[in-house]
Amino acid sequence: MKLTDGAFVAVRDGRLVLGHADRPFTLWQVDPGVLVVLAEIARGTTAQDLHEALAPLTGLDRKAVETLLGHLRTARIVAEEPGVVLRDVNAEIAKVVSAAPDLDQDPDFLEAARQCEDLTLTSAAAQYALWSAVGHIAANAIPGAVVECGVWRGGSMLLAALALLHHRVEDRDLYLFDTFDWAWEPAGDRDGMVGAEEQTLGTEAATPSYMSTGTSAADIHKRITTAGYPGARVHCVTGFVQDTVPGHAPDSIALLRLDTDQYESTLHELRELYPRVVPGGVVIVDDYGKLSGATRATDEYLAGLDRRVLLHRIDTQGRVFVKPASL
C-alpha cells in the first residue's frame, strides 16, 4: 500500500482538502487526523500494521482505520501499486486553492467532466474551454461538424458530445481521427518540448508509457453513444491523418480540435481542415506552448493567412480562436 502519485493535500477557504490530480473536480474535506494516517502510509506502514501505529496517535479503532482506508482507496489517494498520473499535479493544486471558482458555479459542466475522468489528459481549464466552444456553436447555430484529430481515449469528444446533448443538439456529426492502434507518428527535427528543442524525441516513433494502451475505435464509439449521442452521427476514422484527411473529413466544420502533437500532422490538419471551418467556428490546438511541433506548425500556418486571428491562451498549454469572417 502506497500513496499514489498525484495525490495532494491543499487548503481551500481555510479548510484542509484532499484530492488527486486525475480527479480535478472531486475533493474531500479532511481533518488533521487524516494527515497522520497519510504520514504513516508514506513511511511504509502496511495496512495490517496501520491500526497499531495509529492507535496511540489518533485513538482510531481497527474498524475505523479499515473504513478510512476504504475511502482513501476510492479517492485514489492510496493504492497497492500506484499508476501513472495523467494530469499536471501543480496545475490542479493551483485550481483547488484559487484558480477556478467559476467552474464550481457550473454544475452541468462538472457533471459532464466527471464522466470523462481518466479519458483525457487535458486540464480543467482546457475542458471548460471545449465545453464553452460547443456552447458557442450551438447557441449561434454555426453550421458544421465537430472534428478532433488525436483522440486517445475519447475523453474530449465525449465531453463535446455531452455538451451538445446539454444544448439539446443531436444532429451534428462528430468526426474522430486517430490511428486507434497506438501507432505513434514519427517525430521530426521540428518536434520536441518548447524551449528544449535539442531534446527532441528523435526520428523513431516514440510513445509515452502512459499512452501505450488506450481505447479502440469501437469502444470509443460505444462510450459516446452510451452517453446518449446518436451512433449514426459518430464517425471514427482510423489511420494517420496524413492518409485520412481530407478524404474522410466533412466539408463543413464548426469546431476543430487538434491534438496530434507533432509538426507534420498538425500542419497537414491546418492546411486541409481550416479552410473547411466556417466563419464563427472554433479551433482549439492542444499542446501549443508545450510541444514545439504543434506550436511551430500553428504559428507558420496562421502567419500565412490573409485574416489574422486572436490566439487565446487556455492554460499552460493549448490555444483557442474563432475563425473570423472573410474580408
mmCIF file of C-alpha atoms in Angstrom:
data_model
loop_
_atom_site.group_PDB
_atom_site.id
_atom_site.type_symbol
_atom_site.label_atom_id
_atom_site.label_comp_id
_atom_site.label_asym_id
_atom_site.label_seq_id
_atom_site.Cartn_x
_atom_site.Cartn_y
_atom_site.Cartn_z
ATOM 1 C CA MET A 1 0.000 0.000 0.000
ATOM 2 C CA LYS A 2 1.401 3.364 -1.079
ATOM 3 C CA LEU A 3 0.372 6.945 -1.521
ATOM 4 C CA THR A 4 -0.397 7.418 -5.185
ATOM 5 C CA ASP A 5 1.499 9.828 -7.370
ATOM 6 C CA GLY A 6 -0.729 12.824 -7.950
ATOM 7 C CA ALA A 7 -2.375 12.788 -4.517
ATOM 8 C CA PHE A 8 -2.294 16.130 -2.742
ATOM 9 C CA VAL A 9 -3.457 17.996 0.322
ATOM 10 C CA ALA A 10 -4.305 21.661 -0.057
ATOM 11 C CA VAL A 11 -6.007 24.461 1.813
ATOM 12 C CA ARG A 12 -9.197 25.892 0.391
ATOM 13 C CA ASP A 13 -11.229 28.541 2.226
ATOM 14 C CA GLY A 14 -9.296 27.770 5.378
ATOM 15 C CA ARG A 15 -10.102 24.046 5.231
ATOM 16 C CA LEU A 16 -7.899 21.064 4.524
ATOM 17 C CA VAL A 17 -8.926 19.257 1.361
ATOM 18 C CA LEU A 18 -7.637 16.042 -0.136
ATOM 19 C CA GLY A 19 -7.573 15.334 -3.846
ATOM 20 C CA HIS A 20 -5.966 13.573 -6.757
ATOM 21 C CA ALA A 21 -4.769 15.295 -9.904
ATOM 22 C CA ASP A 22 -6.645 12.871 -12.146
ATOM 23 C CA ARG A 23 -9.945 13.720 -10.435
ATOM 24 C CA PRO A 24 -9.793 17.521 -10.552
ATOM 25 C CA PHE A 25 -13.443 18.115 -9.710
ATOM 26 C CA THR A 26 -13.691 15.821 -6.691
ATOM 27 C CA LEU A 27 -12.269 16.989 -3.370
ATOM 28 C CA TRP A 28 -12.672 15.678 0.161
ATOM 29 C CA GLN A 29 -12.620 17.837 3.265
ATOM 30 C CA VAL A 30 -10.416 16.225 5.894
ATOM 31 C CA ASP A 31 -9.351 16.807 9.469
ATOM 32 C CA PRO A 32 -5.733 16.864 10.719
ATOM 33 C CA GLY A 33 -6.019 13.244 11.835
ATOM 34 C CA VAL A 34 -6.109 12.125 8.226
ATOM 35 C CA LEU A 35 -2.706 13.738 7.728
ATOM 36 C CA VAL A 36 -1.317 11.463 10.434
ATOM 37 C CA VAL A 37 -2.717 8.464 8.565
ATOM 38 C CA LEU A 38 -1.154 9.645 5.314
ATOM 39 C CA ALA A 39 2.175 10.198 7.042
ATOM 40 C CA GLU A 40 2.186 6.626 8.343
ATOM 41 C CA ILE A 41 1.380 5.265 4.895
ATOM 42 C CA ALA A 42 4.153 7.397 3.400
ATOM 43 C CA ARG A 43 6.561 5.889 5.939
ATOM 44 C CA GLY A 44 5.746 2.446 4.527
ATOM 45 C CA THR A 45 3.452 1.187 7.275
ATOM 46 C CA THR A 46 1.376 -1.672 5.866
ATOM 47 C CA ALA A 47 -2.407 -1.854 6.023
ATOM 48 C CA GLN A 48 -2.118 -4.706 8.544
ATOM 49 C CA ASP A 49 0.101 -2.668 10.882
ATOM 50 C CA LEU A 50 -1.642 0.657 10.407
ATOM 51 C CA HIS A 51 -4.052 0.283 13.316
ATOM 52 C CA GLU A 52 -1.280 -0.441 15.825
ATOM 53 C CA ALA A 53 0.755 2.512 14.567
ATOM 54 C CA LEU A 54 -2.186 4.917 14.698
ATOM 55 C CA ALA A 55 -3.885 3.864 17.910
ATOM 56 C CA PRO A 56 -1.606 5.888 20.248
ATOM 57 C CA LEU A 57 -1.829 8.939 17.978
ATOM 58 C CA THR A 58 -5.457 9.080 16.872
ATOM 59 C CA GLY A 59 -7.435 6.655 19.016
ATOM 60 C CA LEU A 60 -8.975 5.121 15.903
ATOM 61 C CA ASP A 61 -10.125 1.531 16.341
ATOM 62 C CA ARG A 62 -9.415 -1.135 13.753
ATOM 63 C CA LYS A 63 -12.806 -0.833 12.054
ATOM 64 C CA ALA A 64 -12.437 2.941 11.736
ATOM 65 C CA VAL A 65 -8.989 2.532 10.173
ATOM 66 C CA GLU A 66 -10.330 -0.007 7.681
ATOM 67 C CA THR A 67 -13.204 2.325 6.768
ATOM 68 C CA LEU A 68 -10.811 5.233 6.297
ATOM 69 C CA LEU A 69 -8.532 3.124 4.098
ATOM 70 C CA GLY A 70 -11.539 2.189 2.001
ATOM 71 C CA HIS A 71 -12.351 5.865 1.472
ATOM 72 C CA LEU A 72 -8.727 6.629 0.589
ATOM 73 C CA ARG A 73 -8.657 3.813 -1.967
ATOM 74 C CA THR A 74 -11.906 5.005 -3.523
ATOM 75 C CA ALA A 75 -10.456 8.512 -3.740
ATOM 76 C CA ARG A 76 -7.295 7.050 -5.343
ATOM 77 C CA ILE A 77 -5.138 8.527 -2.599
ATOM 78 C CA VAL A 78 -3.682 5.126 -1.730
ATOM 79 C CA ALA A 79 -3.259 2.022 -3.870
ATOM 80 C CA GLU A 80 -1.367 -1.224 -3.861
ATOM 81 C CA GLU A 81 0.527 -0.189 -6.986
ATOM 82 C CA PRO A 82 0.034 3.454 -7.968
ATOM 83 C CA GLY A 83 -0.495 4.115 -11.656
ATOM 84 C CA VAL A 84 0.802 6.884 -13.868
ATOM 85 C CA VAL A 85 -0.539 10.369 -13.179
ATOM 86 C CA LEU A 86 -2.313 11.820 -16.187
ATOM 87 C CA ARG A 87 -2.582 15.471 -15.246
ATOM 88 C CA ASP A 88 -0.230 18.155 -14.003
ATOM 89 C CA VAL A 89 -0.324 17.999 -10.205
ATOM 90 C CA ASN A 90 0.844 21.578 -9.699
ATOM 91 C CA ALA A 91 -1.816 22.903 -12.054
ATOM 92 C CA GLU A 92 -4.553 21.001 -10.255
ATOM 93 C CA ILE A 93 -3.437 22.220 -6.823
ATOM 94 C CA ALA A 94 -3.484 25.787 -8.150
ATOM 95 C CA LYS A 95 -7.028 25.204 -9.356
ATOM 96 C CA VAL A 96 -8.077 23.840 -5.991
ATOM 97 C CA VAL A 97 -6.744 26.705 -3.944
ATOM 98 C CA SER A 98 -7.576 29.692 -6.107
ATOM 99 C CA ALA A 99 -7.862 29.389 -9.839
ATOM 100 C CA ALA A 100 -11.294 28.136 -10.814
ATOM 101 C CA PRO A 101 -14.145 29.336 -8.603
ATOM 102 C CA ASP A 102 -16.300 29.822 -11.701
ATOM 103 C CA LEU A 103 -16.227 26.102 -12.501
ATOM 104 C CA ASP A 104 -17.932 25.366 -9.191
ATOM 105 C CA GLN A 105 -20.816 27.525 -10.383
ATOM 106 C CA ASP A 106 -21.449 25.357 -13.446
ATOM 107 C CA PRO A 107 -22.821 22.056 -12.134
ATOM 108 C CA ASP A 108 -23.727 20.826 -15.625
ATOM 109 C CA PHE A 109 -20.106 21.110 -16.720
ATOM 110 C CA LEU A 110 -18.861 19.447 -13.543
ATOM 111 C CA GLU A 111 -21.219 16.517 -14.008
ATOM 112 C CA ALA A 112 -20.103 16.073 -17.622
ATOM 113 C CA ALA A 113 -16.409 16.424 -16.769
ATOM 114 C CA ARG A 114 -16.646 13.705 -14.127
ATOM 115 C CA GLN A 115 -17.848 11.311 -16.822
ATOM 116 C CA CYS A 116 -14.616 11.992 -18.718
ATOM 117 C CA GLU A 117 -12.193 11.244 -15.884
ATOM 118 C CA ASP A 118 -9.252 9.060 -16.972
ATOM 119 C CA LEU A 119 -10.246 9.591 -20.601
ATOM 120 C CA THR A 120 -8.447 12.855 -21.287
ATOM 121 C CA LEU A 121 -5.129 14.421 -20.329
ATOM 122 C CA THR A 122 -6.456 17.970 -20.568
ATOM 123 C CA SER A 123 -6.723 20.321 -17.617
ATOM 124 C CA ALA A 124 -9.896 21.683 -16.061
ATOM 125 C CA ALA A 125 -9.382 24.950 -17.935
ATOM 126 C CA ALA A 126 -8.973 23.144 -21.263
ATOM 127 C CA GLN A 127 -12.064 21.053 -20.663
ATOM 128 C CA TYR A 128 -14.084 24.143 -19.853
ATOM 129 C CA ALA A 129 -12.776 25.859 -22.989
ATOM 130 C CA LEU A 130 -14.064 22.941 -25.061
ATOM 131 C CA TRP A 131 -17.383 22.910 -23.197
ATOM 132 C CA SER A 132 -17.756 26.650 -23.844
ATOM 133 C CA ALA A 133 -16.772 26.299 -27.505
ATOM 134 C CA VAL A 134 -19.516 23.733 -28.047
ATOM 135 C CA GLY A 135 -21.932 26.091 -26.322
ATOM 136 C CA HIS A 136 -20.820 28.855 -28.681
ATOM 137 C CA ILE A 137 -21.507 26.905 -31.864
ATOM 138 C CA ALA A 138 -24.815 25.613 -30.505
ATOM 139 C CA ALA A 139 -26.101 28.990 -29.300
ATOM 140 C CA ASN A 140 -25.167 30.698 -32.552
ATOM 141 C CA ALA A 141 -26.348 27.869 -34.819
ATOM 142 C CA ILE A 142 -22.934 27.757 -36.501
ATOM 143 C CA PRO A 143 -23.201 25.007 -39.112
ATOM 144 C CA GLY A 144 -20.826 22.108 -39.460
ATOM 145 C CA ALA A 145 -19.381 19.068 -37.756
ATOM 146 C CA VAL A 146 -17.240 18.721 -34.655
ATOM 147 C CA VAL A 147 -13.847 17.302 -35.643
ATOM 148 C CA GLU A 148 -10.970 16.038 -33.500
ATOM 149 C CA CYS A 149 -7.574 14.851 -34.719
ATOM 150 C CA GLY A 150 -5.810 12.868 -31.989
ATOM 151 C CA VAL A 151 -8.372 11.090 -29.838
ATOM 152 C CA TRP A 152 -6.533 8.907 -27.278
ATOM 153 C CA ARG A 153 -9.292 7.521 -25.016
ATOM 154 C CA GLY A 154 -12.002 9.775 -26.393
ATOM 155 C CA GLY A 155 -12.497 11.993 -23.353
ATOM 156 C CA SER A 156 -12.573 15.285 -25.224
ATOM 157 C CA MET A 157 -15.095 14.109 -27.794
ATOM 158 C CA LEU A 158 -17.193 12.522 -25.072
ATOM 159 C CA LEU A 159 -17.220 15.898 -23.335
ATOM 160 C CA ALA A 160 -18.150 17.595 -26.632
ATOM 161 C CA ALA A 161 -20.993 15.127 -27.124
ATOM 162 C CA LEU A 162 -22.246 15.730 -23.585
ATOM 163 C CA ALA A 163 -22.096 19.476 -24.214
ATOM 164 C CA LEU A 164 -24.161 19.061 -27.391
ATOM 165 C CA LEU A 165 -26.715 16.966 -25.506
ATOM 166 C CA HIS A 166 -26.795 19.633 -22.796
ATOM 167 C CA HIS A 167 -27.829 22.113 -25.501
ATOM 168 C CA ARG A 168 -30.344 19.602 -26.901
ATOM 169 C CA VAL A 169 -28.370 19.122 -30.086
ATOM 170 C CA GLU A 170 -28.233 15.621 -31.585
ATOM 171 C CA ASP A 171 -27.883 16.296 -35.296
ATOM 172 C CA ARG A 172 -24.212 17.296 -35.546
ATOM 173 C CA ASP A 173 -21.715 14.832 -36.901
ATOM 174 C CA LEU A 174 -18.682 14.038 -34.760
ATOM 175 C CA TYR A 175 -15.505 13.014 -36.605
ATOM 176 C CA LEU A 176 -12.704 11.364 -34.627
ATOM 177 C CA PHE A 177 -9.399 10.891 -36.471
ATOM 178 C CA ASP A 178 -6.769 8.643 -34.870
ATOM 179 C CA THR A 179 -4.744 5.506 -35.524
ATOM 180 C CA PHE A 180 -6.636 3.809 -32.673
ATOM 181 C CA ASP A 181 -3.962 1.107 -32.622
ATOM 182 C CA TRP A 182 -1.497 3.324 -30.762
ATOM 183 C CA ALA A 183 0.949 3.594 -33.612
ATOM 184 C CA TRP A 184 2.806 6.828 -32.944
ATOM 185 C CA GLU A 185 3.684 9.372 -35.584
ATOM 186 C CA PRO A 186 7.478 9.538 -36.049
ATOM 187 C CA ALA A 187 8.923 12.734 -34.606
ATOM 188 C CA GLY A 188 10.956 15.019 -36.818
ATOM 189 C CA ASP A 189 13.565 17.679 -36.221
ATOM 190 C CA ARG A 190 10.837 20.255 -35.526
ATOM 191 C CA ASP A 191 9.351 18.206 -32.702
ATOM 192 C CA GLY A 192 10.168 18.151 -29.014
ATOM 193 C CA MET A 193 9.439 20.325 -25.999
ATOM 194 C CA VAL A 194 9.191 24.078 -26.363
ATOM 195 C CA GLY A 195 12.377 25.635 -25.037
ATOM 196 C CA ALA A 196 14.273 22.365 -25.246
ATOM 197 C CA GLU A 197 14.416 21.638 -28.949
ATOM 198 C CA GLU A 198 17.752 19.914 -28.595
ATOM 199 C CA GLN A 199 15.951 17.229 -26.585
ATOM 200 C CA THR A 200 13.792 16.025 -29.454
ATOM 201 C CA LEU A 201 12.025 12.726 -29.420
ATOM 202 C CA GLY A 202 14.268 11.510 -32.226
ATOM 203 C CA THR A 203 13.395 10.130 -35.614
ATOM 204 C CA GLU A 204 11.816 6.933 -34.347
ATOM 205 C CA ALA A 205 8.211 6.741 -33.262
ATOM 206 C CA ALA A 206 8.039 7.421 -29.533
ATOM 207 C CA THR A 207 5.049 6.509 -27.407
ATOM 208 C CA PRO A 208 4.903 7.791 -23.809
ATOM 209 C CA SER A 209 4.342 4.907 -21.397
ATOM 210 C CA TYR A 210 1.031 6.238 -20.150
ATOM 211 C CA MET A 211 -0.273 6.357 -23.730
ATOM 212 C CA SER A 212 0.938 2.950 -24.871
ATOM 213 C CA THR A 213 -2.507 1.495 -24.311
ATOM 214 C CA GLY A 214 -5.826 3.114 -24.817
ATOM 215 C CA THR A 215 -9.215 2.507 -26.326
ATOM 216 C CA SER A 216 -10.244 1.086 -29.670
ATOM 217 C CA ALA A 217 -12.396 2.955 -32.158
ATOM 218 C CA ALA A 218 -15.284 0.603 -31.400
ATOM 219 C CA ASP A 219 -15.010 1.195 -27.656
ATOM 220 C CA ILE A 220 -14.849 4.961 -28.085
ATOM 221 C CA HIS A 221 -17.866 4.890 -30.385
ATOM 222 C CA LYS A 222 -19.751 2.839 -27.798
ATOM 223 C CA ARG A 223 -18.675 5.155 -24.993
ATOM 224 C CA ILE A 224 -20.078 8.225 -26.749
ATOM 225 C CA THR A 225 -23.292 6.536 -27.822
ATOM 226 C CA THR A 226 -23.829 5.056 -24.367
ATOM 227 C CA ALA A 227 -23.791 8.628 -23.086
ATOM 228 C CA GLY A 228 -26.795 9.259 -25.327
ATOM 229 C CA TYR A 229 -25.383 10.660 -28.546
ATOM 230 C CA PRO A 230 -26.788 9.104 -31.756
ATOM 231 C CA GLY A 231 -24.445 6.418 -33.069
ATOM 232 C CA ALA A 232 -25.045 7.304 -36.711
ATOM 233 C CA ARG A 233 -23.542 10.736 -36.006
ATOM 234 C CA VAL A 234 -20.268 9.418 -34.547
ATOM 235 C CA HIS A 235 -17.585 8.659 -37.138
ATOM 236 C CA CYS A 236 -14.274 7.124 -36.018
ATOM 237 C CA VAL A 237 -11.754 7.325 -38.873
ATOM 238 C CA THR A 238 -8.741 5.048 -38.422
ATOM 239 C CA GLY A 239 -5.261 5.883 -39.706
ATOM 240 C CA PHE A 240 -2.673 8.645 -39.712
ATOM 241 C CA VAL A 241 -4.250 11.988 -40.561
ATOM 242 C CA GLN A 242 -1.852 12.419 -43.467
ATOM 243 C CA ASP A 243 -3.676 9.448 -45.056
ATOM 244 C CA THR A 244 -7.270 10.067 -43.922
ATOM 245 C CA VAL A 245 -7.510 13.862 -44.154
ATOM 246 C CA PRO A 246 -9.031 15.410 -46.187
ATOM 247 C CA GLY A 247 -10.556 12.369 -47.905
ATOM 248 C CA HIS A 248 -12.732 11.338 -44.965
ATOM 249 C CA ALA A 249 -13.285 14.798 -43.479
ATOM 250 C CA PRO A 250 -16.595 16.694 -43.585
ATOM 251 C CA ASP A 251 -16.973 19.634 -45.931
ATOM 252 C CA SER A 252 -18.161 21.998 -43.189
ATOM 253 C CA ILE A 253 -16.607 22.221 -39.700
ATOM 254 C CA ALA A 254 -17.969 24.198 -36.757
ATOM 255 C CA LEU A 255 -15.390 23.091 -34.185
ATOM 256 C CA LEU A 256 -11.926 21.746 -34.925
ATOM 257 C CA ARG A 257 -9.747 20.324 -32.134
ATOM 258 C CA LEU A 258 -6.162 19.368 -32.991
ATOM 259 C CA ASP A 259 -4.217 17.088 -30.668
ATOM 260 C CA THR A 260 -1.708 15.068 -32.691
ATOM 261 C CA ASP A 261 1.236 16.901 -31.100
ATOM 262 C CA GLN A 262 3.717 16.707 -33.984
ATOM 263 C CA TYR A 263 4.679 19.308 -36.568
ATOM 264 C CA GLU A 264 3.869 17.385 -39.756
ATOM 265 C CA SER A 265 0.426 16.184 -38.723
ATOM 266 C CA THR A 266 -0.614 19.497 -37.179
ATOM 267 C CA LEU A 267 0.435 21.464 -40.249
ATOM 268 C CA HIS A 268 -1.355 18.969 -42.505
ATOM 269 C CA GLU A 269 -4.534 19.285 -40.438
ATOM 270 C CA LEU A 270 -4.492 23.070 -40.575
ATOM 271 C CA ARG A 271 -3.823 23.169 -44.317
ATOM 272 C CA GLU A 272 -6.578 20.715 -45.144
ATOM 273 C CA LEU A 273 -9.198 21.388 -42.478
ATOM 274 C CA TYR A 274 -9.005 25.063 -41.528
ATOM 275 C CA PRO A 275 -10.410 26.142 -44.918
ATOM 276 C CA ARG A 276 -13.437 23.987 -44.072
ATOM 277 C CA VAL A 277 -14.031 25.722 -40.727
ATOM 278 C CA VAL A 278 -16.951 28.110 -41.203
ATOM 279 C CA PRO A 279 -16.697 31.765 -40.090
ATOM 280 C CA GLY A 280 -17.532 31.880 -36.394
ATOM 281 C CA GLY A 281 -16.299 28.329 -35.958
ATOM 282 C CA VAL A 282 -13.838 27.484 -33.207
ATOM 283 C CA VAL A 283 -10.347 25.999 -33.465
ATOM 284 C CA ILE A 284 -8.560 24.504 -30.438
ATOM 285 C CA VAL A 285 -4.888 23.498 -30.661
ATOM 286 C CA ASP A 286 -3.817 21.320 -27.762
ATOM 287 C CA ASP A 287 -0.169 21.327 -26.642
ATOM 288 C CA TYR A 288 0.513 24.744 -28.192
ATOM 289 C CA GLY A 289 3.147 26.324 -25.988
ATOM 290 C CA LYS A 290 4.319 22.946 -24.666
ATOM 291 C CA LEU A 291 5.275 20.917 -27.731
ATOM 292 C CA SER A 292 7.315 22.665 -30.373
ATOM 293 C CA GLY A 293 5.796 20.680 -33.248
ATOM 294 C CA ALA A 294 2.205 21.778 -32.632
ATOM 295 C CA THR A 295 3.396 25.296 -31.780
ATOM 296 C CA ARG A 296 5.557 25.794 -34.868
ATOM 297 C CA ALA A 297 3.008 24.338 -37.249
ATOM 298 C CA THR A 298 0.267 26.588 -35.889
ATOM 299 C CA ASP A 299 2.418 29.717 -35.999
ATOM 300 C CA GLU A 300 3.592 29.018 -39.538
ATOM 301 C CA TYR A 301 0.136 28.336 -40.885
ATOM 302 C CA LEU A 302 -1.574 31.279 -39.206
ATOM 303 C CA ALA A 303 1.174 33.648 -40.328
ATOM 304 C CA GLY A 304 0.212 32.972 -43.922
ATOM 305 C CA LEU A 305 -3.470 33.818 -43.556
ATOM 306 C CA ASP A 306 -4.931 36.986 -45.024
ATOM 307 C CA ARG A 307 -7.095 37.420 -41.943
ATOM 308 C CA ARG A 308 -5.138 37.099 -38.705
ATOM 309 C CA VAL A 309 -6.720 35.576 -35.629
ATOM 310 C CA LEU A 310 -6.521 36.201 -31.888
ATOM 311 C CA LEU A 311 -4.810 33.122 -30.496
ATOM 312 C CA HIS A 312 -6.100 32.965 -26.928
ATOM 313 C CA ARG A 313 -4.178 31.091 -24.234
ATOM 314 C CA ILE A 314 -6.224 28.405 -22.462
ATOM 315 C CA ASP A 315 -3.786 27.350 -19.730
ATOM 316 C CA THR A 316 -0.161 26.222 -19.521
ATOM 317 C CA GLN A 317 -0.694 24.654 -22.922
ATOM 318 C CA GLY A 318 -3.364 24.993 -25.572
ATOM 319 C CA ARG A 319 -4.799 27.857 -27.628
ATOM 320 C CA VAL A 320 -8.273 28.627 -28.906
ATOM 321 C CA PHE A 321 -9.539 31.055 -31.515
ATOM 322 C CA VAL A 322 -12.662 31.838 -33.515
ATOM 323 C CA LYS A 323 -12.385 31.939 -37.285
ATOM 324 C CA PRO A 324 -13.161 35.464 -38.483
ATOM 325 C CA ALA A 325 -15.464 36.299 -41.356
ATOM 326 C CA SER A 326 -13.898 36.804 -44.764
ATOM 327 C CA LEU A 327 -12.689 40.268 -45.667
#
